[in-house]
Amino acid sequence: MIIKKSEFCISAPHVQKCPVDNKPEYAFIGRSNVGKSSLINMLCNHKGLAKTSAKPGKTLLINHFIINNEWYVVDLPGYGYAKNSKTVRNKLEQMIAQYILQRKQLINVFVLIDIRHEQQKIDREFVDWLGESNVPFSIIFTKADKLTPGKAKNNAYEWMNASKTDGKSCRPTSSPPQKRSRDATKCSTT
Ligand SMILES: Nc1nc2c(ncn2[C@@H]2O[C@H](COP(=O)(O)OP(=O)(O)OP(=O)(O)O)[C@@H](O)[C@H]2O)c(=O)[nH]1
Ligand SMILES: [Mg+2]
């Protein structure tokens, strides 16, 4: 896939305000500051497309970017930023959950995980919730450049292993997008 054109489309405060066309979309989610917006800019080779910040809590809306006039990349707010009030955190969680559960044209959710840390409860719960909700997802580890390659590989392995311990959690699958539907089983249980 060659990305020839990437443009900002709309920032929506809730799923009802997202674009009304039926173009497929791919969303990026993870804890605040994990690198969602930076990854979108890198993938699109478009500096400044999504707004980034060294401070957590930058992205607060559902941001749609139209790619090649054909499909969307969606930059979601981060979850779990402790310095936000409980009210703000709840509001963001609701915005994210409604978008993920109601958006019919959502093909896949990319969950970004900071590879430097051991598995965080909030990430684990989020990934388990995606699995239980039959939402297709893939895990992307970020900030590997801050570790040695060996340590990064080991941490990624341990993260995935920790997700298999109770026999219930979901592993990401990689079926072709056209075969995925919101109703199909998207994750394999381990
Ligand atoms: N070293 C390193 N820094 C990164 C990486 N990805 C992102 N960053 C930095 O991490 C900070 C946060 O990046 P963002 O892309 O704004 O993170 P975000 O997940 O969109 O954050 P929120 O919108 O606040 O939820 C910025 O200072 C980025 O430059 C990475 O892979 N390696
Ligand atoms: Mg962001």
Tab-separated table of N, CA, C and O in Angstrom, residues 83-161:
chain	number	residue	atom	x	y	z
A	83	LYS	N	-3.333	12.207	35.455
A	83	LYS	CA	-3.488	13.613	35.867
A	83	LYS	C	-4.816	14.212	35.413
A	83	LYS	O	-5.186	15.300	35.847
A	84	ASN	N	-5.517	13.530	34.530
A	84	ASN	CA	-6.862	13.988	34.180
A	84	ASN	C	-7.802	13.680	35.344
A	84	ASN	O	-7.607	12.697	36.057
A	85	SER	N	-8.811	14.507	35.514
A	85	SER	CA	-9.789	14.222	36.568
A	85	SER	C	-10.557	12.955	36.206
A	85	SER	O	-10.584	12.537	35.036
A	86	LYS	N	-11.202	12.371	37.220
A	86	LYS	CA	-11.973	11.149	36.976
A	86	LYS	C	-13.076	11.428	35.952
A	86	LYS	O	-13.375	10.590	35.086
A	87	THR	N	-13.669	12.624	36.038
A	87	THR	CA	-14.741	12.981	35.101
A	87	THR	C	-14.209	12.976	33.669
A	87	THR	O	-14.856	12.425	32.764
A	88	VAL	N	-13.048	13.590	33.464
A	88	VAL	CA	-12.474	13.640	32.108
A	88	VAL	C	-12.119	12.228	31.639
A	88	VAL	O	-12.404	11.842	30.500
A	89	ARG	N	-11.507	11.453	32.533
A	89	ARG	CA	-11.143	10.074	32.150
A	89	ARG	C	-12.376	9.272	31.762
A	89	ARG	O	-12.378	8.565	30.758
A	90	ASN	N	-13.439	9.404	32.554
A	90	ASN	CA	-14.678	8.671	32.240
A	90	ASN	C	-15.252	9.098	30.907
A	90	ASN	O	-15.723	8.284	30.113
A	91	LYS	N	-15.200	10.406	30.647
A	91	LYS	CA	-15.749	10.941	29.393
A	91	LYS	C	-14.957	10.391	28.192
A	91	LYS	O	-15.529	9.966	27.182
A	92	LEU	N	-13.633	10.400	28.336
A	92	LEU	CA	-12.795	9.886	27.244
A	92	LEU	C	-13.021	8.390	27.037
A	92	LEU	O	-13.118	7.915	25.907
A	93	GLU	N	-13.120	7.655	28.156
A	93	GLU	CA	-13.351	6.210	28.046
A	93	GLU	C	-14.671	5.916	27.333
A	93	GLU	O	-14.771	5.019	26.511
A	94	GLN	N	-15.681	6.723	27.663
A	94	GLN	CA	-16.991	6.543	27.033
A	94	GLN	C	-16.914	6.859	25.531
A	94	GLN	O	-17.460	6.142	24.693
A	95	MET	N	-16.203	7.946	25.209
A	95	MET	CA	-16.039	8.341	23.802
A	95	MET	C	-15.353	7.224	23.012
A	95	MET	O	-15.780	6.829	21.921
A	96	ILE	N	-14.295	6.675	23.598
A	96	ILE	CA	-13.526	5.609	22.937
A	96	ILE	C	-14.383	4.344	22.788
A	96	ILE	O	-14.457	3.747	21.714
A	97	ALA	N	-15.053	3.954	23.873
A	97	ALA	CA	-15.842	2.711	23.848
A	97	ALA	C	-16.984	2.817	22.847
A	97	ALA	O	-17.237	1.884	22.072
A	98	GLN	N	-17.674	3.953	22.834
A	98	GLN	CA	-18.794	4.098	21.893
A	98	GLN	C	-18.291	4.061	20.453
A	98	GLN	O	-18.892	3.427	19.594
A	99	TYR	N	-17.176	4.749	20.204
A	99	TYR	CA	-16.623	4.737	18.849
A	99	TYR	C	-16.282	3.295	18.440
A	99	TYR	O	-16.678	2.829	17.371
A	100	ILE	N	-15.564	2.589	19.296
A	100	ILE	CA	-15.103	1.242	18.932
A	100	ILE	C	-16.271	0.265	18.756
A	100	ILE	O	-16.289	-0.539	17.826
A	101	LEU	N	-17.267	0.370	19.614
A	101	LEU	CA	-18.372	-0.595	19.545
A	101	LEU	C	-19.406	-0.245	18.484
A	101	LEU	O	-20.064	-1.130	17.942
A	102	GLN	N	-19.547	1.042	18.169
A	102	GLN	CA	-20.640	1.435	17.267
A	102	GLN	C	-20.204	1.681	15.823
A	102	GLN	O	-21.042	1.720	14.938
A	103	ARG	N	-18.914	1.873	15.606
A	103	ARG	CA	-18.460	2.282	14.275
A	103	ARG	C	-18.392	1.065	13.356
A	103	ARG	O	-17.443	0.262	13.420
A	104	LYS	N	-19.374	0.930	12.500
A	104	LYS	CA	-19.494	-0.255	11.649
A	104	LYS	C	-18.343	-0.377	10.651
A	104	LYS	O	-17.944	-1.468	10.279
A	105	GLN	N	-17.821	0.770	10.204
A	105	GLN	CA	-16.774	0.713	9.175
A	105	GLN	C	-15.369	0.541	9.761
A	105	GLN	O	-14.394	0.556	9.022
A	106	LEU	N	-15.296	0.335	11.077
A	106	LEU	CA	-13.989	0.131	11.718
A	106	LEU	C	-13.484	-1.281	11.396
A	106	LEU	O	-14.097	-2.277	11.762
A	107	ILE	N	-12.358	-1.337	10.699
A	107	ILE	CA	-11.818	-2.628	10.264
A	107	ILE	C	-10.899	-3.233	11.324
A	107	ILE	O	-10.940	-4.427	11.596
A	108	ASN	N	-10.050	-2.395	11.900
A	108	ASN	CA	-9.078	-2.916	12.864
A	108	ASN	C	-8.661	-1.814	13.825
A	108	ASN	O	-8.593	-0.640	13.444
A	109	VAL	N	-8.401	-2.232	15.069
A	109	VAL	CA	-7.887	-1.305	16.077
A	109	VAL	C	-6.429	-1.675	16.339
A	109	VAL	O	-6.132	-2.833	16.637
A	110	PHE	N	-5.537	-0.706	16.217
A	110	PHE	CA	-4.134	-0.926	16.549
A	110	PHE	C	-3.913	-0.426	17.973
A	110	PHE	O	-4.096	0.763	18.247
A	111	VAL	N	-3.549	-1.354	18.857
A	111	VAL	CA	-3.331	-0.994	20.262
A	111	VAL	C	-1.833	-0.812	20.477
A	111	VAL	O	-1.057	-1.748	20.298
A	112	LEU	N	-1.451	0.399	20.840
A	112	LEU	CA	-0.035	0.687	21.026
A	112	LEU	C	0.351	0.468	22.489
A	112	LEU	O	-0.366	0.890	23.408
A	113	ILE	N	1.475	-0.199	22.673
A	113	ILE	CA	1.970	-0.521	24.014
A	113	ILE	C	3.422	-0.047	24.115
A	113	ILE	O	4.230	-0.351	23.236
A	114	ASP	N	3.709	0.678	25.187
A	114	ASP	CA	5.085	1.131	25.433
A	114	ASP	C	5.910	-0.071	25.886
A	114	ASP	O	5.682	-0.622	26.964
A	115	ILE	N	6.864	-0.448	25.066
A	115	ILE	CA	7.610	-1.687	25.287
A	115	ILE	C	8.543	-1.618	26.492
A	115	ILE	O	9.065	-2.631	26.966
A	116	ARG	N	8.742	-0.415	27.029
A	116	ARG	CA	9.716	-0.281	28.127
A	116	ARG	C	9.193	-0.840	29.441
A	116	ARG	O	9.958	-1.123	30.346
A	117	HIS	N	7.860	-0.945	29.551
A	117	HIS	CA	7.291	-1.324	30.846
A	117	HIS	C	6.711	-2.730	30.826
A	117	HIS	O	6.293	-3.222	29.777
A	118	GLU	N	6.652	-3.344	32.013
A	118	GLU	CA	5.967	-4.641	32.087
A	118	GLU	C	4.476	-4.408	31.884
A	118	GLU	O	4.000	-3.269	31.960
A	119	GLN	N	3.757	-5.483	31.620
A	119	GLN	CA	2.345	-5.343	31.252
A	119	GLN	C	1.568	-4.544	32.309
A	119	GLN	O	1.568	-4.899	33.482
A	120	GLN	N	0.938	-3.467	31.856
A	120	GLN	CA	0.159	-2.616	32.752
A	120	GLN	C	-1.278	-3.122	32.778
A	120	GLN	O	-1.823	-3.506	31.744
A	121	LYS	N	-1.885	-3.036	33.970
A	121	LYS	CA	-3.250	-3.543	34.154
A	121	LYS	C	-4.209	-2.889	33.148
A	121	LYS	O	-5.047	-3.547	32.535
A	122	ILE	N	-4.045	-1.595	32.966
A	122	ILE	CA	-4.997	-0.866	32.114
A	122	ILE	C	-4.906	-1.333	30.657
A	122	ILE	O	-5.915	-1.446	29.958
A	123	ASP	N	-3.689	-1.637	30.198
A	123	ASP	CA	-3.526	-2.141	28.825
A	123	ASP	C	-4.114	-3.545	28.707
A	123	ASP	O	-4.802	-3.872	27.734
A	124	ARG	N	-3.810	-4.358	29.703
A	124	ARG	CA	-4.313	-5.726	29.690
A	124	ARG	C	-5.849	-5.734	29.679
A	124	ARG	O	-6.484	-6.463	28.908
A	125	GLU	N	-6.437	-4.886	30.525
A	125	GLU	CA	-7.899	-4.845	30.597
A	125	GLU	C	-8.491	-4.353	29.269
A	125	GLU	O	-9.521	-4.839	28.817
A	126	PHE	N	-7.811	-3.395	28.661
A	126	PHE	CA	-8.310	-2.856	27.397
A	126	PHE	C	-8.268	-3.931	26.299
A	126	PHE	O	-9.244	-4.123	25.565
A	127	VAL	N	-7.150	-4.632	26.224
A	127	VAL	CA	-7.007	-5.683	25.211
A	127	VAL	C	-8.019	-6.813	25.464
A	127	VAL	O	-8.644	-7.322	24.530
A	128	ASP	N	-8.204	-7.170	26.732
A	128	ASP	CA	-9.196	-8.206	27.061
A	128	ASP	C	-10.600	-7.748	26.662
A	128	ASP	O	-11.399	-8.528	26.146
A	129	TRP	N	-10.881	-6.473	26.911
A	129	TRP	CA	-12.204	-5.931	26.551
A	129	TRP	C	-12.413	-5.989	25.042
A	129	TRP	O	-13.505	-6.352	24.565
A	130	LEU	N	-11.371	-5.679	24.267
A	130	LEU	CA	-11.504	-5.765	22.799
A	130	LEU	C	-11.831	-7.204	22.392
A	130	LEU	O	-12.706	-7.444	21.560
A	131	GLY	N	-11.105	-8.142	23.001
A	131	GLY	CA	-11.339	-9.553	22.687
A	131	GLY	C	-12.755	-9.980	23.039
A	131	GLY	O	-13.445	-10.605	22.230
A	132	GLU	N	-13.181	-9.617	24.242
A	132	GLU	CA	-14.527	-9.991	24.688
A	132	GLU	C	-15.605	-9.340	23.815
A	132	GLU	O	-16.696	-9.869	23.650
A	133	SER	N	-15.285	-8.188	23.252
A	133	SER	CA	-16.248	-7.460	22.425
A	133	SER	C	-16.159	-7.864	20.954
A	133	SER	O	-16.818	-7.263	20.096
A	134	ASN	N	-15.301	-8.837	20.651
A	134	ASN	CA	-15.113	-9.304	19.274
A	134	ASN	C	-14.673	-8.198	18.322
A	134	ASN	O	-15.133	-8.127	17.177
A	135	VAL	N	-13.811	-7.350	18.809
A	135	VAL	CA	-13.275	-6.281	17.963
A	135	VAL	C	-11.894	-6.728	17.468
A	135	VAL	O	-11.052	-7.122	18.274
A	136	PRO	N	-11.663	-6.693	16.161
A	136	PRO	CA	-10.346	-7.089	15.658
A	136	PRO	C	-9.272	-6.076	16.074
A	136	PRO	O	-9.495	-4.868	15.984
A	137	PHE	N	-8.147	-6.584	16.527
A	137	PHE	CA	-7.089	-5.660	16.947
A	137	PHE	C	-5.715	-6.254	16.677
A	137	PHE	O	-5.561	-7.465	16.501
A	138	SER	N	-4.733	-5.380	16.656
A	138	SER	CA	-3.328	-5.778	16.543
A	138	SER	C	-2.556	-4.976	17.580
A	138	SER	O	-2.922	-3.839	17.868
A	139	ILE	N	-1.514	-5.573	18.111
A	139	ILE	CA	-0.690	-4.867	19.095
A	139	ILE	C	0.573	-4.353	18.418
A	139	ILE	O	1.213	-5.074	17.647
A	140	ILE	N	0.888	-3.101	18.715
A	140	ILE	CA	2.128	-2.501	18.200
A	140	ILE	C	2.919	-2.003	19.410
A	140	ILE	O	2.398	-1.239	20.224
A	141	PHE	N	4.154	-2.446	19.520
A	141	PHE	CA	5.006	-1.960	20.608
A	141	PHE	C	5.754	-0.711	20.153
A	141	PHE	O	6.301	-0.686	19.049
A	142	THR	N	5.751	0.304	21.008
A	142	THR	CA	6.432	1.566	20.669
A	142	THR	C	7.626	1.799	21.596
A	142	THR	O	7.787	1.125	22.604
A	143	LYS	N	8.411	2.776	21.221
A	143	LYS	CA	9.561	3.260	21.995
A	143	LYS	C	10.644	2.196	22.168
A	143	LYS	O	11.421	2.225	23.121
A	144	ALA	N	10.691	1.260	21.226
A	144	ALA	CA	11.720	0.219	21.266
A	144	ALA	C	13.111	0.832	21.107
A	144	ALA	O	14.103	0.257	21.564
A	145	ASP	N	13.175	2.000	20.481
A	145	ASP	CA	14.476	2.643	20.284
A	145	ASP	C	15.103	3.081	21.614
A	145	ASP	O	16.287	3.387	21.671
A	146	LYS	N	14.312	3.094	22.669
A	146	LYS	CA	14.833	3.493	23.984
A	146	LYS	C	15.437	2.312	24.741
A	146	LYS	O	15.927	2.475	25.854
A	147	LEU	N	15.367	1.116	24.147
A	147	LEU	CA	15.954	-0.083	24.761
A	147	LEU	C	16.968	-0.691	23.800
A	147	LEU	O	16.975	-0.366	22.615
A	148	THR	N	17.772	-1.606	24.307
A	148	THR	CA	18.627	-2.359	23.387
A	148	THR	C	17.718	-3.308	22.602
A	148	THR	O	16.642	-3.691	23.104
A	149	PRO	N	18.108	-3.709	21.396
A	149	PRO	CA	17.254	-4.623	20.622
A	149	PRO	C	16.916	-5.895	21.394
A	149	PRO	O	15.777	-6.377	21.351
A	150	GLY	N	17.883	-6.435	22.145
A	150	GLY	CA	17.651	-7.666	22.906
A	150	GLY	C	16.604	-7.464	23.990
A	150	GLY	O	15.700	-8.291	24.170
A	151	LYS	N	16.704	-6.356	24.706
A	151	LYS	CA	15.759	-6.075	25.797
A	151	LYS	C	14.368	-5.829	25.218
A	151	LYS	O	13.355	-6.273	25.771
A	152	ALA	N	14.305	-5.113	24.098
A	152	ALA	CA	13.017	-4.823	23.458
A	152	ALA	C	12.338	-6.134	23.040
A	152	ALA	O	11.142	-6.334	23.289
A	153	LYS	N	13.107	-7.026	22.449
A	153	LYS	CA	12.549	-8.303	22.001
A	153	LYS	C	12.046	-9.112	23.199
A	153	LYS	O	10.945	-9.680	23.180
A	154	ASN	N	12.852	-9.121	24.249
A	154	ASN	CA	12.482	-9.865	25.451
A	154	ASN	C	11.205	-9.299	26.088
A	154	ASN	O	10.304	-10.048	26.485
A	155	ASN	N	11.121	-7.973	26.172
A	155	ASN	CA	9.930	-7.351	26.770
A	155	ASN	C	8.673	-7.663	25.945
A	155	ASN	O	7.609	-7.918	26.501
A	156	ALA	N	8.828	-7.620	24.621
A	156	ALA	CA	7.678	-7.920	23.754
A	156	ALA	C	7.231	-9.369	23.977
A	156	ALA	O	6.047	-9.665	24.106
A	157	TYR	N	8.201	-10.251	24.064
A	157	TYR	CA	7.898	-11.667	24.289
A	157	TYR	C	7.182	-11.837	25.633
A	157	TYR	O	6.166	-12.528	25.732
A	158	GLU	N	7.713	-11.175	26.663
A	158	GLU	CA	7.101	-11.310	27.996
A	158	GLU	C	5.694	-10.728	28.029
A	158	GLU	O	4.810	-11.257	28.690
A	159	TRP	N	5.490	-9.649	27.296
A	159	TRP	CA	4.153	-9.026	27.263
A	159	TRP	C	3.154	-10.002	26.649
A	159	TRP	O	2.068	-10.223	27.188
A	160	MET	N	3.531	-10.583	25.532
A	160	MET	CA	2.618	-11.495	24.859
A	160	MET	C	2.398	-12.750	25.711
A	160	MET	O	1.306	-13.292	25.779
A	161	ASN	N	3.449	-13.189	26.380
A	161	ASN	CA	3.335	-14.364	27.242
A	161	ASN	C	2.416	-14.103	28.424
A	161	ASN	O	1.619	-14.959	28.784
